[in-house]
Amino acid sequence: MRFRGKSIRRKIVALLLVPLVSLTAIWVFATVLTGREASRLFAVSTTTEKVGYPVEDAIRGIQQERRQSLVYLADPRAAGALDALRRTRTATDKAASEIRRNARDSDLRDSLDQDDNDGLTAVLDALGGVEALRTSVDQRTVSRAQALDLYNHLVDPGYELLAKLDAVDSVEMDKQYRALVNVARARELVSREDALLGSALVAGRLTRAEIRAVSDLEAQREAVYDISLPQLPDGESERFERFWTNATTAPLRAAERAVVATEPGDMPRGVTARGWDTAAGSVLDELGTLDEQANDRYQDRVRPVAMEVILKVALGGVLGLVAVLVSLFLSVRIGRGLIRDLRQLRLDAHEASGVRLPSVMRRLSAGEQVDVETEVPRLEYEKNEIGEVGQALNTLQRAAVEAAVKQAELRAGVSEVFVNLARRSQVLLHKQLTLLDTMERRTEDTDELADLFRLDHLTTRMRRHAEGLVILSGAAPSRQWRKPVQLMDIVRAAVAEVEDYERIEVRRLPRVAVTGPAVADLTHLVAELLENATVFSPPHTAVQVLGERVANGFTLEIHDRGLGMAPEALLDANLRLAETPEFELSDTDRLGLFVVSRLAQRQNVRVSLQPSPYGGTTAVVFIPDALLTDDVPDTNGIGFRLDRPRPPKEKDGADGRTAAAVQLPGLPVPVLDGPVELEAPVDLDALAGFPDALDEDDGEHGGLFLPRHP
């Protein structure tokens, strides 16, 4: 039997069920054994009533029939001999018919063991031969000695059956029962002596064999009494001893002595047939009464023993049943207690792992303060092994929450370090851009101006990366605007923050503006996507930017012609963009996705990656209507400006496109219907990340980019 993988309830039930079933089996086994003994007592009573008593009656009838048969054989003409013989035969037949009727009862046969069944069969066989014996007697074809022997053979199976019948399961009671059966056989010896001597007296002569037979029967009777009486209680043996010494048995004993002293062929002196009949009949009647009284007293002695056995059976069954019920009650109670404690422990563990700890982690991620004592109360358990597991769960919960709090504090500290380093870098980069701006205005050398522009572009990208650290730390970047800015200008500003800006083609976008608070975040978001598009596409391919107005906002699409992304990688990237996971310091190969996801979440912008029709990847940016406005500002006033002169660029014979001539400071770039080429970085000084960028009313920060001083 295997319980691996089963529930704890089933295991506990199985654990408690095994001893309970064993106890029940033992109780059933003991009850069956004791019940069998009780049922055997009832079976003994039934057997005695249906077998024992009828057999005794049959023996008494055969004894009378035997005496009358021998008297009839001695003198058929004796007065009343034939009538007496017929009466005894009727009594014998009545008892035999009752035995045969009871023997046909299958239930009675089943209640008898093999020895008893064999003894009953022997009695029935003997009774079956009585008719032949009677015929021989009637026809006088048998002698008195032969008839006596044949009748004796009819009686012997009866006593053998009575001796085999089971009594109570008590050695003392069984010994007394056997002794009473032998005492009854002593009466049978007297009955044989009566039949033999009574018929001889009627015949008028005693043979040597008859004299010897009387002597032997007397000796056998004495031997039977000597053996059996000591096994009976003292009162019983004394009764029989007094009987054989009182005046009732004196004529019988005197006649026996006279017969033994008689010579063969003579008659015993002083013994007549009438006198013998009176003496023997009186003794037989008294012995029969003594036997019956002894049997009654034996039943009185047996009854308490039988009741004791029945009481033991009932007491054992009841006590066993009570023990089973108590065991069942205790097993159920203990099992339910264990299951209840384990279920509570499981619920506490599930609540800790599935509810409390995730809630604490979410609150810590949101920057809330968490009190360990409040969030992880100490649960009370009983002082046992399960309680020790519960206390370990308490310790584990507190350790987990404390570790989470410390991790949040560490993360907050790291974020503060990011912000501090980024702010410091932004200050230096702003100063560097200011210095570069001054140098660009002062120089007239075209080559030197080109180098300054490249250095300016690198500084602008460094400023974006520094701002990315601020975003990853969870803080808001410093660049903010109050007034709307054209979406076209935002895209151009984002292009200017990319290393390979020359590969980016921006299609004309509809005239729409973005609200001021979203300008900085949207610029950074688009720049990150453009950076990814240029990095993960071949250098000779272009990155296209196009957009259109849709029902609930504006959709901006960025197409590259790279190798694209595998379905698993694309799904993972979209999940990161949609779910905005917590930034992990160990995950540094997807910083751009973290930054885009954070910016999109803050402005409620949706960003998704899709396979590009050109074989690469398309980034789709959905800007909701809440961030758009039709109040488009004047481009010449606050829009996109090229505030730095560009170095001249030679005609590119590969694609036939010609760079614009060097423009003077302050001149706007013309808006083209086709792709716009950005041949030099845009002035992004206003995006340096300082709070003064919010001040749009001082005349110095009136647009997306700082205006050039004359």
XYZ file of C-alpha atoms in Angstrom:
710
model
C 0.000 0.000 0.000
C 1.417 3.339 -1.060
C 0.391 6.694 0.413
C 2.903 8.865 -1.397
C 1.194 11.937 -2.802
C -1.941 11.381 -0.703
C -3.422 14.130 1.421
C -2.484 14.381 5.096
C -6.128 13.651 5.990
C -5.962 10.264 4.243
C -2.650 9.436 5.856
C -3.901 10.255 9.362
C -7.121 8.319 8.743
C -5.093 5.335 7.543
C -2.763 5.653 10.543
C -5.670 5.596 12.995
C -7.702 3.077 11.029
C -5.106 0.286 11.211
C -5.173 -0.181 15.032
C -8.919 0.439 15.092
C -9.548 -2.295 12.522
C -7.166 -4.605 14.382
C -8.985 -3.976 17.660
C -12.328 -4.562 15.980
C -11.064 -7.810 14.453
C -9.808 -9.015 17.846
C -13.132 -8.100 19.437
C -15.056 -9.950 16.743
C -12.782 -12.955 17.098
C -13.170 -13.052 20.892
C -16.918 -12.520 20.619
C -17.205 -15.361 18.130
C -15.227 -17.702 20.368
C -17.175 -16.887 23.504
C -20.418 -16.788 21.558
C -19.665 -20.199 20.193
C -19.277 -21.466 23.743
C -22.618 -19.911 24.698
C -24.293 -21.357 21.644
C -22.782 -24.735 22.507
C -24.433 -24.511 25.914
C -27.790 -23.970 24.256
C -26.976 -26.801 21.867
C -26.176 -29.083 24.852
C -29.523 -28.231 26.394
C -31.304 -29.001 23.130
C -29.372 -32.257 22.685
C -30.166 -33.363 26.212
C -33.828 -32.636 25.679
C -34.162 -34.230 22.248
C -31.619 -37.047 22.527
C -30.630 -37.696 26.120
C -34.061 -37.938 27.698
C -35.612 -40.059 24.877
C -32.626 -42.431 24.988
C -33.020 -42.807 28.758
C -36.730 -43.544 28.276
C -35.896 -46.070 25.579
C -33.365 -47.739 27.899
C -35.960 -47.963 30.663
C -38.431 -49.481 28.188
C -35.908 -51.992 26.856
C -34.997 -52.951 30.430
C -38.652 -53.726 31.213
C -39.131 -55.498 27.874
C -35.988 -57.551 28.487
C -37.220 -58.794 31.885
C -40.675 -59.646 30.573
C -39.192 -61.367 27.500
C -36.987 -63.588 29.667
C -39.931 -64.385 32.005
C -42.024 -65.228 28.936
C -39.275 -67.518 27.647
C -39.023 -69.169 31.079
C -42.778 -69.879 31.298
C -45.081 -68.715 28.491
C -48.058 -69.965 30.471
C -47.315 -67.777 33.440
C -50.265 -65.588 34.360
C -50.127 -62.207 32.716
C -46.688 -62.767 31.148
C -47.793 -62.059 27.594
C -49.842 -58.988 28.502
C -46.967 -57.526 30.506
C -44.621 -58.190 27.585
C -46.894 -56.333 25.175
C -47.182 -53.341 27.492
C -43.407 -53.056 27.779
C -43.018 -53.339 24.022
C -45.479 -50.461 23.548
C -43.479 -48.229 25.920
C -40.265 -49.147 24.114
C -41.756 -48.363 20.691
C -43.007 -45.011 21.904
C -39.549 -43.961 23.118
C -37.885 -45.352 19.954
C -40.292 -43.439 17.689
C -39.441 -40.202 19.471
C -35.731 -40.880 18.978
C -36.259 -41.560 15.272
C -38.383 -38.404 14.869
C -35.793 -36.204 16.539
C -32.961 -37.831 14.562
C -34.575 -36.648 11.338
C -34.130 -32.999 12.477
C -31.259 -31.617 10.368
C -30.606 -28.797 12.834
C -30.169 -31.325 15.609
C -27.817 -33.378 13.477
C -25.779 -30.273 12.632
C -25.437 -29.361 16.307
C -23.930 -32.790 17.128
C -20.254 -33.517 16.623
C -19.022 -36.566 14.777
C -18.885 -38.851 17.857
C -22.399 -37.927 18.913
C -23.723 -38.494 15.384
C -22.045 -41.905 15.287
C -23.512 -42.794 18.700
C -27.012 -41.729 17.618
C -26.670 -43.789 14.461
C -25.630 -46.807 16.553
C -28.709 -46.389 18.762
C -30.971 -46.194 15.718
C -29.363 -49.307 14.233
C -29.836 -51.169 17.505
C -33.480 -50.142 17.705
C -33.875 -51.278 14.127
C -33.081 -54.880 15.206
C -35.627 -55.022 18.023
C -38.391 -56.402 15.790
C -36.319 -59.408 14.775
C -35.488 -60.043 18.408
C -39.149 -59.854 19.353
C -40.044 -62.327 16.615
C -37.465 -64.757 17.959
C -38.888 -64.335 21.454
C -42.429 -64.853 20.274
C -41.422 -67.972 18.333
C -39.215 -69.121 21.222
C -36.302 -69.672 18.877
C -33.823 -68.135 21.288
C -32.834 -69.202 24.786
C -33.067 -66.978 27.789
C -29.284 -66.468 27.800
C -29.291 -65.503 24.121
C -32.213 -63.133 24.557
C -30.501 -61.547 27.546
C -27.351 -60.984 25.534
C -29.265 -59.541 22.553
C -31.243 -57.149 24.712
C -28.005 -56.106 26.415
C -26.665 -55.177 22.988
C -29.721 -52.965 22.496
C -29.036 -51.093 25.727
C -25.264 -50.673 25.439
C -25.349 -48.160 22.482
C -27.703 -45.968 24.497
C -25.313 -45.653 27.427
C -22.383 -45.157 25.078
C -24.284 -42.279 23.430
C -25.134 -40.737 26.798
C -21.471 -40.914 27.785
C -20.459 -39.130 24.551
C -22.852 -36.221 24.829
C -21.039 -32.951 25.557
C -21.591 -31.193 28.828
C -20.490 -27.700 29.859
C -16.928 -26.615 29.229
C -15.848 -27.423 32.766
C -13.582 -30.291 33.775
C -15.292 -30.780 37.123
C -18.801 -30.718 35.681
C -17.810 -33.041 32.866
C -16.301 -35.504 35.347
C -19.474 -35.488 37.429
C -21.572 -36.035 34.307
C -19.550 -39.103 33.315
C -19.855 -40.398 36.857
C -23.653 -40.023 36.777
C -23.802 -41.940 33.494
C -21.782 -44.758 35.097
C -24.078 -44.734 38.131
C -26.987 -45.145 35.727
C -25.132 -48.105 34.197
C -24.888 -49.584 37.689
C -28.681 -49.587 37.742
C -28.529 -51.312 34.320
C -26.441 -54.050 35.966
C -29.141 -54.454 38.620
C -31.755 -54.597 35.853
C -29.815 -57.339 34.060
C -29.503 -59.243 37.313
C -33.263 -58.846 37.846
C -34.079 -60.193 34.365
C -31.678 -63.116 34.712
C -32.590 -64.201 38.244
C -36.294 -63.417 37.909
C -36.659 -65.635 34.821
C -34.555 -68.376 36.446
C -36.794 -68.384 39.513
C -39.839 -68.656 37.238
C -38.178 -71.569 35.447
C -37.506 -73.267 38.815
C -33.776 -73.940 38.461
C -30.416 -72.104 38.361
C -27.624 -73.180 36.112
C -23.974 -72.763 36.883
C -23.692 -70.059 34.212
C -26.593 -68.138 35.691
C -25.111 -68.296 39.179
C -21.784 -67.067 37.839
C -23.528 -64.302 35.881
C -25.329 -63.066 39.020
C -22.026 -63.039 40.901
C -20.306 -61.155 38.070
C -23.066 -58.594 37.826
C -22.874 -57.942 41.550
C -19.100 -57.534 41.344
C -19.369 -55.197 38.331
C -21.956 -53.089 40.154
C -19.702 -52.712 43.168
C -16.764 -51.810 40.926
C -18.784 -49.179 39.092
C -19.853 -47.592 42.340
C -16.338 -47.695 43.720
C -15.054 -45.848 40.632
C -17.898 -43.404 40.026
C -19.107 -42.353 43.462
C -15.818 -40.671 44.521
C -16.144 -38.375 41.447
C -19.478 -37.051 42.671
C -19.878 -34.452 45.382
C -19.788 -35.836 48.911
C -23.537 -35.500 49.364
C -24.297 -37.496 46.245
C -21.928 -40.361 47.000
C -23.215 -40.578 50.581
C -26.783 -40.948 49.357
C -25.887 -43.914 47.177
C -23.760 -45.462 49.922
C -26.583 -45.111 52.464
C -29.012 -46.582 49.956
C -26.990 -49.777 49.521
C -26.660 -50.170 53.270
C -30.292 -49.464 54.335
C -33.226 -51.841 54.694
C -34.534 -51.235 51.180
C -31.652 -53.091 49.546
C -31.278 -55.741 52.274
C -33.633 -58.345 50.649
C -31.816 -57.914 47.334
C -28.425 -58.341 48.893
C -29.595 -61.379 50.894
C -31.023 -62.988 47.766
C -27.728 -62.372 45.908
C -25.796 -64.103 48.696
C -28.216 -67.002 48.635
C -27.907 -67.356 44.850
C -24.127 -67.364 45.008
C -24.272 -70.107 47.692
C -26.709 -72.247 45.652
C -25.543 -75.345 43.906
C -26.217 -75.594 40.194
C -29.622 -77.145 39.457
C -31.048 -76.145 42.866
C -33.092 -73.189 43.951
C -31.648 -70.556 46.341
C -32.804 -71.008 49.887
C -35.393 -68.514 51.035
C -35.652 -66.799 47.620
C -38.874 -67.008 45.679
C -39.926 -65.481 42.396
C -42.478 -63.191 44.072
C -40.036 -62.176 46.796
C -37.350 -61.393 44.193
C -39.749 -59.387 42.102
C -40.659 -57.288 45.117
C -37.073 -56.771 46.290
C -35.617 -56.081 42.809
C -38.523 -53.876 41.802
C -38.190 -51.775 44.946
C -34.421 -51.362 44.426
C -34.785 -50.469 40.775
C -37.467 -47.910 41.544
C -35.424 -46.330 44.325
C -32.281 -46.315 42.151
C -34.224 -44.668 39.354
C -35.451 -41.990 41.761
C -31.918 -41.459 43.093
C -30.566 -41.161 39.546
C -33.187 -38.598 38.601
C -32.607 -36.601 41.756
C -28.849 -36.733 41.190
C -29.376 -35.491 37.633
C -31.583 -32.646 38.874
C -28.983 -31.599 41.419
C -26.341 -31.838 38.707
C -28.400 -29.463 36.560
C -28.590 -27.101 39.527
C -24.819 -27.182 39.783
C -24.383 -26.780 36.032
C -26.740 -23.813 35.757
C -24.419 -21.307 37.555
C -21.496 -22.515 35.451
C -23.520 -22.046 32.280
C -24.724 -18.649 33.455
C -21.148 -17.700 34.214
C -20.142 -18.671 30.701
C -23.049 -16.701 29.232
C -22.223 -13.749 31.481
C -18.611 -13.861 30.335
C -19.773 -13.927 26.741
C -22.105 -10.979 27.265
C -19.592 -9.056 29.368
C -16.783 -9.715 26.920
C -18.933 -8.660 23.982
C -20.178 -5.511 25.693
C -16.765 -4.516 27.036
C -15.196 -5.223 23.663
C -17.843 -3.133 21.935
C -17.312 -0.315 24.455
C -13.549 -0.520 23.850
C -14.096 -0.343 20.086
C -16.466 2.617 20.432
C -14.118 4.444 22.812
C -11.197 3.779 20.482
C -13.259 5.023 17.562
C -14.241 8.161 19.480
C -10.671 8.865 20.576
C -9.313 8.125 17.097
C -11.810 10.461 15.464
C -11.172 13.168 18.027
C -7.403 12.902 17.864
C -7.473 12.645 14.069
C -9.753 15.664 13.733
C -7.511 17.600 16.113
C -4.416 16.771 14.096
C -6.148 17.556 10.820
C -7.505 20.830 12.244
C -4.053 21.916 13.455
C -2.407 20.928 10.182
C -5.141 22.653 8.156
C -4.707 25.838 10.215
C -0.957 25.618 9.728
C -1.472 25.160 5.993
C -3.867 28.125 5.818
C -1.396 30.289 7.727
C 1.410 29.215 5.399
C -0.725 29.912 2.304
C -1.776 33.282 3.671
C 1.827 34.156 4.427
C 3.163 33.058 1.036
C 0.183 34.005 -1.140
C -1.285 37.089 0.525
C 0.791 38.719 3.236
C 4.271 38.520 1.706
C 3.174 39.569 -1.833
C 1.223 42.477 -0.315
C 4.270 43.577 1.657
C 6.429 43.274 -1.451
C 3.994 45.373 -3.491
C 3.885 48.051 -0.807
C 7.641 48.067 -0.538
C 7.915 48.349 -4.312
C 5.527 51.312 -4.168
C 7.820 52.996 -1.651
C 5.518 52.619 1.371
C 6.813 52.142 4.879
C 6.204 48.686 6.338
C 6.122 47.848 10.036
C 7.252 44.274 10.572
C 5.337 43.830 13.848
C 2.094 45.002 12.232
C 2.414 43.110 8.973
C 3.677 39.860 10.492
C 1.857 39.259 13.779
C 3.030 36.376 15.870
C 0.585 33.485 15.512
C -0.161 31.400 18.601
C 0.146 27.619 18.439
C -0.068 24.788 20.947
C 3.008 23.439 22.673
C 3.563 20.396 20.489
C 5.406 19.379 17.351
C 2.877 21.072 15.088
C 3.168 24.168 17.251
C 6.936 24.081 16.775
C 6.392 24.007 13.008
C 4.027 26.981 13.414
C 6.634 28.884 15.407
C 9.156 28.099 12.682
C 6.631 29.521 10.205
C 6.435 32.684 12.327
C 10.199 32.972 12.283
C 10.304 32.318 8.550
C 7.654 34.971 7.848
C 9.435 37.575 9.920
C 12.772 36.731 8.348
C 11.250 36.998 4.861
C 9.567 40.342 5.583
C 12.666 41.722 7.273
C 14.755 40.607 4.305
C 12.245 42.236 1.948
C 12.363 45.476 3.969
C 16.130 45.453 3.946
C 16.132 44.712 0.234
C 13.738 47.614 -0.341
C 15.936 49.880 1.742
C 18.964 48.701 -0.227
C 17.113 49.263 -3.492
C 16.055 52.726 -2.346
C 19.644 53.475 -1.418
C 20.862 52.282 -4.799
C 18.191 54.384 -6.486
C 19.318 57.406 -4.521
C 22.876 56.690 -5.599
C 21.659 56.489 -9.226
C 19.825 59.768 -8.898
C 22.739 61.470 -7.171
C 25.233 60.283 -9.784
C 22.854 61.161 -12.611
C 22.228 64.640 -11.225
C 25.933 65.249 -10.853
C 26.512 63.996 -14.402
C 23.697 66.206 -15.703
C 25.248 69.275 -14.096
C 28.592 68.520 -15.659
C 27.018 67.699 -19.023
C 25.042 70.937 -18.949
C 28.214 72.869 -18.283
C 29.942 70.938 -21.043
C 27.138 71.711 -23.506
C 27.293 75.372 -22.540
C 31.031 75.387 -23.107
C 30.644 73.588 -26.442
C 27.999 76.080 -27.469
C 30.377 78.928 -26.731
C 33.187 77.260 -28.651
C 30.900 76.547 -31.616
C 29.905 80.193 -31.791
C 33.497 81.343 -31.535
C 35.162 79.097 -34.113
C 35.179 79.702 -37.843
C 37.164 76.622 -38.856
C 34.905 74.144 -40.635
C 36.807 71.013 -39.532
C 37.021 72.195 -35.956
C 33.327 73.059 -36.038
C 32.523 69.555 -37.273
C 34.502 68.027 -34.403
C 32.699 70.275 -31.948
C 29.363 69.172 -33.370
C 30.320 65.511 -32.944
C 31.420 66.194 -29.382
C 28.155 68.047 -28.805
C 26.233 65.030 -30.086
C 28.120 62.656 -27.805
C 27.375 64.897 -24.852
C 23.688 64.971 -25.765
C 23.583 61.154 -25.805
C 25.424 61.015 -22.493
C 22.802 63.337 -21.063
C 20.073 60.915 -22.206
C 21.834 57.971 -20.606
C 22.209 59.907 -17.364
C 18.508 60.673 -17.469
C 17.897 56.955 -17.966
C 19.529 56.310 -14.587
C 17.084 58.737 -12.988
C 14.172 56.928 -14.605
C 15.430 53.487 -13.546
C 15.714 54.715 -9.970
C 12.015 55.580 -9.978
C 12.470 59.349 -9.811
C 11.055 61.799 -12.329
C 13.469 63.460 -14.794
C 14.012 67.190 -14.388
C 13.161 68.143 -17.972
C 9.577 69.388 -18.023
C 7.546 71.806 -20.115
C 4.312 73.623 -19.509
C 3.375 74.548 -23.075
C 2.562 72.064 -25.853
C 5.228 71.079 -28.363
C 4.697 69.800 -31.881
C 5.004 66.043 -32.216
C 7.274 66.558 -35.230
C 9.665 68.563 -33.093
C 9.618 65.868 -30.407
C 10.494 63.180 -32.940
C 13.304 65.338 -34.394
C 14.659 65.970 -30.900
C 14.616 62.217 -30.238
C 16.405 61.578 -33.517
C 19.096 64.061 -32.496
C 19.830 61.952 -29.379
C 20.647 58.832 -31.405
C 24.161 57.943 -32.552
C 23.218 56.935 -36.129
C 20.774 59.798 -36.618
C 21.774 60.011 -40.298
C 20.061 56.606 -40.981
C 16.703 57.758 -39.649
C 14.033 58.898 -42.080
C 11.124 60.804 -40.555
C 7.997 61.002 -42.684
C 5.880 64.110 -42.451
C 3.633 63.848 -39.407
C 0.214 65.491 -39.027
C 0.161 68.866 -37.353
C -0.482 67.869 -33.744
C 1.092 68.855 -30.445
C 1.839 67.064 -27.177
C 0.998 68.583 -23.801
C 3.936 70.045 -21.943
C 4.224 67.562 -19.005
C 4.584 64.635 -21.429
C 7.181 66.196 -23.760
C 10.330 65.114 -21.951
C 9.164 61.555 -21.280
C 7.886 61.066 -24.829
C 11.130 62.436 -26.306
C 13.210 60.052 -24.209
C 10.883 57.109 -25.011
C 11.110 57.661 -28.783
C 14.883 58.132 -28.540
C 15.286 54.779 -26.791
C 13.217 53.029 -29.459
C 15.179 54.736 -32.259
C 18.427 53.730 -30.574
C 17.331 50.092 -30.507
C 16.215 50.269 -34.137
C 19.591 51.554 -35.329
C 21.637 49.228 -33.154
C 19.784 46.039 -34.171
C 19.670 46.741 -37.931
C 22.440 46.685 -40.551
C 24.396 49.969 -40.933
C 23.425 50.381 -44.591
C 19.670 50.237 -43.881
C 17.376 53.081 -42.926
C 15.029 53.365 -39.976
C 11.679 54.851 -40.892
C 9.451 56.857 -38.575
C 5.850 57.507 -39.566
C 2.606 58.153 -37.787
C -1.070 58.884 -38.189
C -4.036 60.015 -36.169
C -6.308 57.214 -34.983
C -9.650 57.078 -33.215
C -8.440 57.501 -29.637
C -5.045 59.082 -30.113
C -1.986 59.012 -32.297
C 0.058 56.038 -33.459
C 3.770 56.432 -34.094
C 5.538 53.553 -35.869
C 9.291 52.940 -36.021
C 10.380 50.402 -38.642
C 13.819 48.844 -38.884
C 15.144 46.325 -41.398
C 17.163 44.098 -39.096
C 16.947 40.369 -38.480
C 13.897 40.764 -36.269
C 13.193 38.921 -33.037
C 12.266 35.318 -32.269
C 8.622 34.778 -31.173
C 9.701 33.934 -27.618
C 11.922 37.009 -27.354
C 9.198 39.207 -28.874
C 6.643 37.898 -26.371
C 9.028 38.474 -23.473
C 9.781 42.020 -24.622
C 6.080 42.878 -24.974
C 5.398 41.492 -21.500
C 8.130 43.699 -20.092
C 6.703 46.721 -21.881
C 3.140 45.976 -20.743
C 3.688 44.911 -17.149
C 6.478 47.337 -16.155
C 8.345 44.880 -13.941
C 10.488 45.932 -11.027
C 14.000 46.777 -12.143
C 16.523 44.193 -11.062
C 20.173 45.103 -10.759
C 21.129 41.709 -12.178
C 19.190 42.315 -15.405
C 21.359 44.841 -17.263
C 20.968 43.678 -20.870
C 17.462 45.167 -21.240
C 17.896 48.619 -19.718
C 16.262 50.264 -22.710
C 13.099 48.181 -22.272
C 12.926 49.090 -18.588
C 13.271 52.780 -19.374
C 10.632 52.661 -22.131
C 8.271 50.691 -19.897
C 8.645 53.153 -17.031
C 8.097 56.179 -19.282
C 5.100 54.566 -20.991
C 3.503 53.680 -17.651
C 3.980 57.194 -16.297
C 2.297 58.852 -19.299
C -0.266 56.084 -19.995
C 1.349 55.421 -23.364
C 1.184 51.932 -24.836
C 4.249 50.509 -26.580
C 4.351 47.189 -28.401
C 6.785 45.388 -30.683
C 5.624 43.624 -33.839
C 7.282 41.871 -36.753
C 8.104 44.420 -39.454
C 6.929 43.865 -43.026
C 10.545 44.580 -44.037
C 11.834 41.631 -42.079
C 12.861 43.564 -38.983
C 10.878 44.857 -36.004
C 8.260 47.581 -35.753
C 7.818 49.536 -32.535
C 4.286 50.937 -32.237
C 3.770 53.845 -29.834
C 0.163 54.729 -29.053
C -0.243 58.238 -27.612
C -3.709 58.697 -26.043
C -5.880 61.746 -26.706
C -5.260 62.949 -23.165
C -1.670 63.830 -24.147
C -2.549 65.496 -27.464
C -3.819 68.963 -28.287
C -4.772 70.786 -31.452
C -3.323 74.033 -30.055
C -0.167 73.690 -32.126
C 2.506 76.297 -31.237
C 4.345 78.372 -33.820
C 7.394 76.506 -34.959
C 9.436 79.656 -35.436
C 8.715 80.742 -31.899
C 9.103 77.617 -29.803
C 9.502 74.859 -32.320
C 12.391 72.913 -33.685
C 15.424 75.102 -34.435
C 18.906 74.519 -35.754
C 20.772 76.941 -33.580
C 24.223 75.849 -34.601
C 25.817 76.276 -38.001
C 26.492 73.028 -39.818
C 29.724 72.140 -41.547
C 29.399 71.762 -45.289
C 28.919 68.227 -46.568
C 29.956 66.866 -49.939
C 27.460 65.373 -52.314
C 26.918 61.687 -51.745
C 27.165 59.941 -55.074
C 25.592 56.779 -53.709
C 22.050 57.990 -53.175
C 22.153 61.354 -54.918
C 21.162 63.313 -51.832
C 22.906 66.608 -51.130
C 23.439 68.092 -47.735
C 22.061 71.523 -46.974
C 24.402 74.460 -47.083
C 25.814 75.896 -43.910
C 23.005 77.734 -42.276
C 23.322 80.772 -40.179
C 22.237 80.693 -36.564
C 18.539 81.170 -36.015
C 17.318 80.034 -39.438
C 14.602 77.343 -39.341
C 14.916 74.057 -41.149
C 12.386 73.745 -43.983
C 9.650 71.170 -43.533
C 9.866 68.488 -46.245
C 7.207 66.219 -47.629
C 9.693 63.361 -47.833
C 12.276 62.024 -45.396
C 14.116 64.589 -43.318
C 17.869 64.196 -43.071
C 19.505 65.369 -39.905
C 23.131 65.983 -40.761
C 24.108 67.554 -37.489
C 22.916 67.187 -33.894
C 20.195 69.413 -32.658
C 20.749 71.813 -29.811
C 19.227 70.089 -26.800
C 20.559 72.364 -24.079
C 17.085 72.864 -22.758
C 16.909 69.127 -22.005
C 19.845 69.282 -19.618
C 17.570 68.290 -16.763
C 17.402 71.323 -14.512
C 14.392 72.828 -12.829
C 14.829 76.141 -14.606
C 13.593 74.438 -17.767
C 10.127 74.863 -16.309
C 10.432 78.601 -16.427
C 9.026 79.440 -19.846
C 8.192 83.068 -19.172
C 11.674 84.538 -18.697
C 12.404 84.777 -22.425
C 15.310 82.373 -22.254
C 13.512 79.017 -22.475
C 10.636 79.688 -24.808
C 10.686 76.435 -26.789
C 11.727 72.846 -26.910
C 15.313 73.991 -27.330
C 17.065 77.019 -25.970
C 17.163 79.864 -28.530
C 20.490 81.033 -29.727
C 21.747 84.406 -28.495
C 22.461 86.839 -31.316
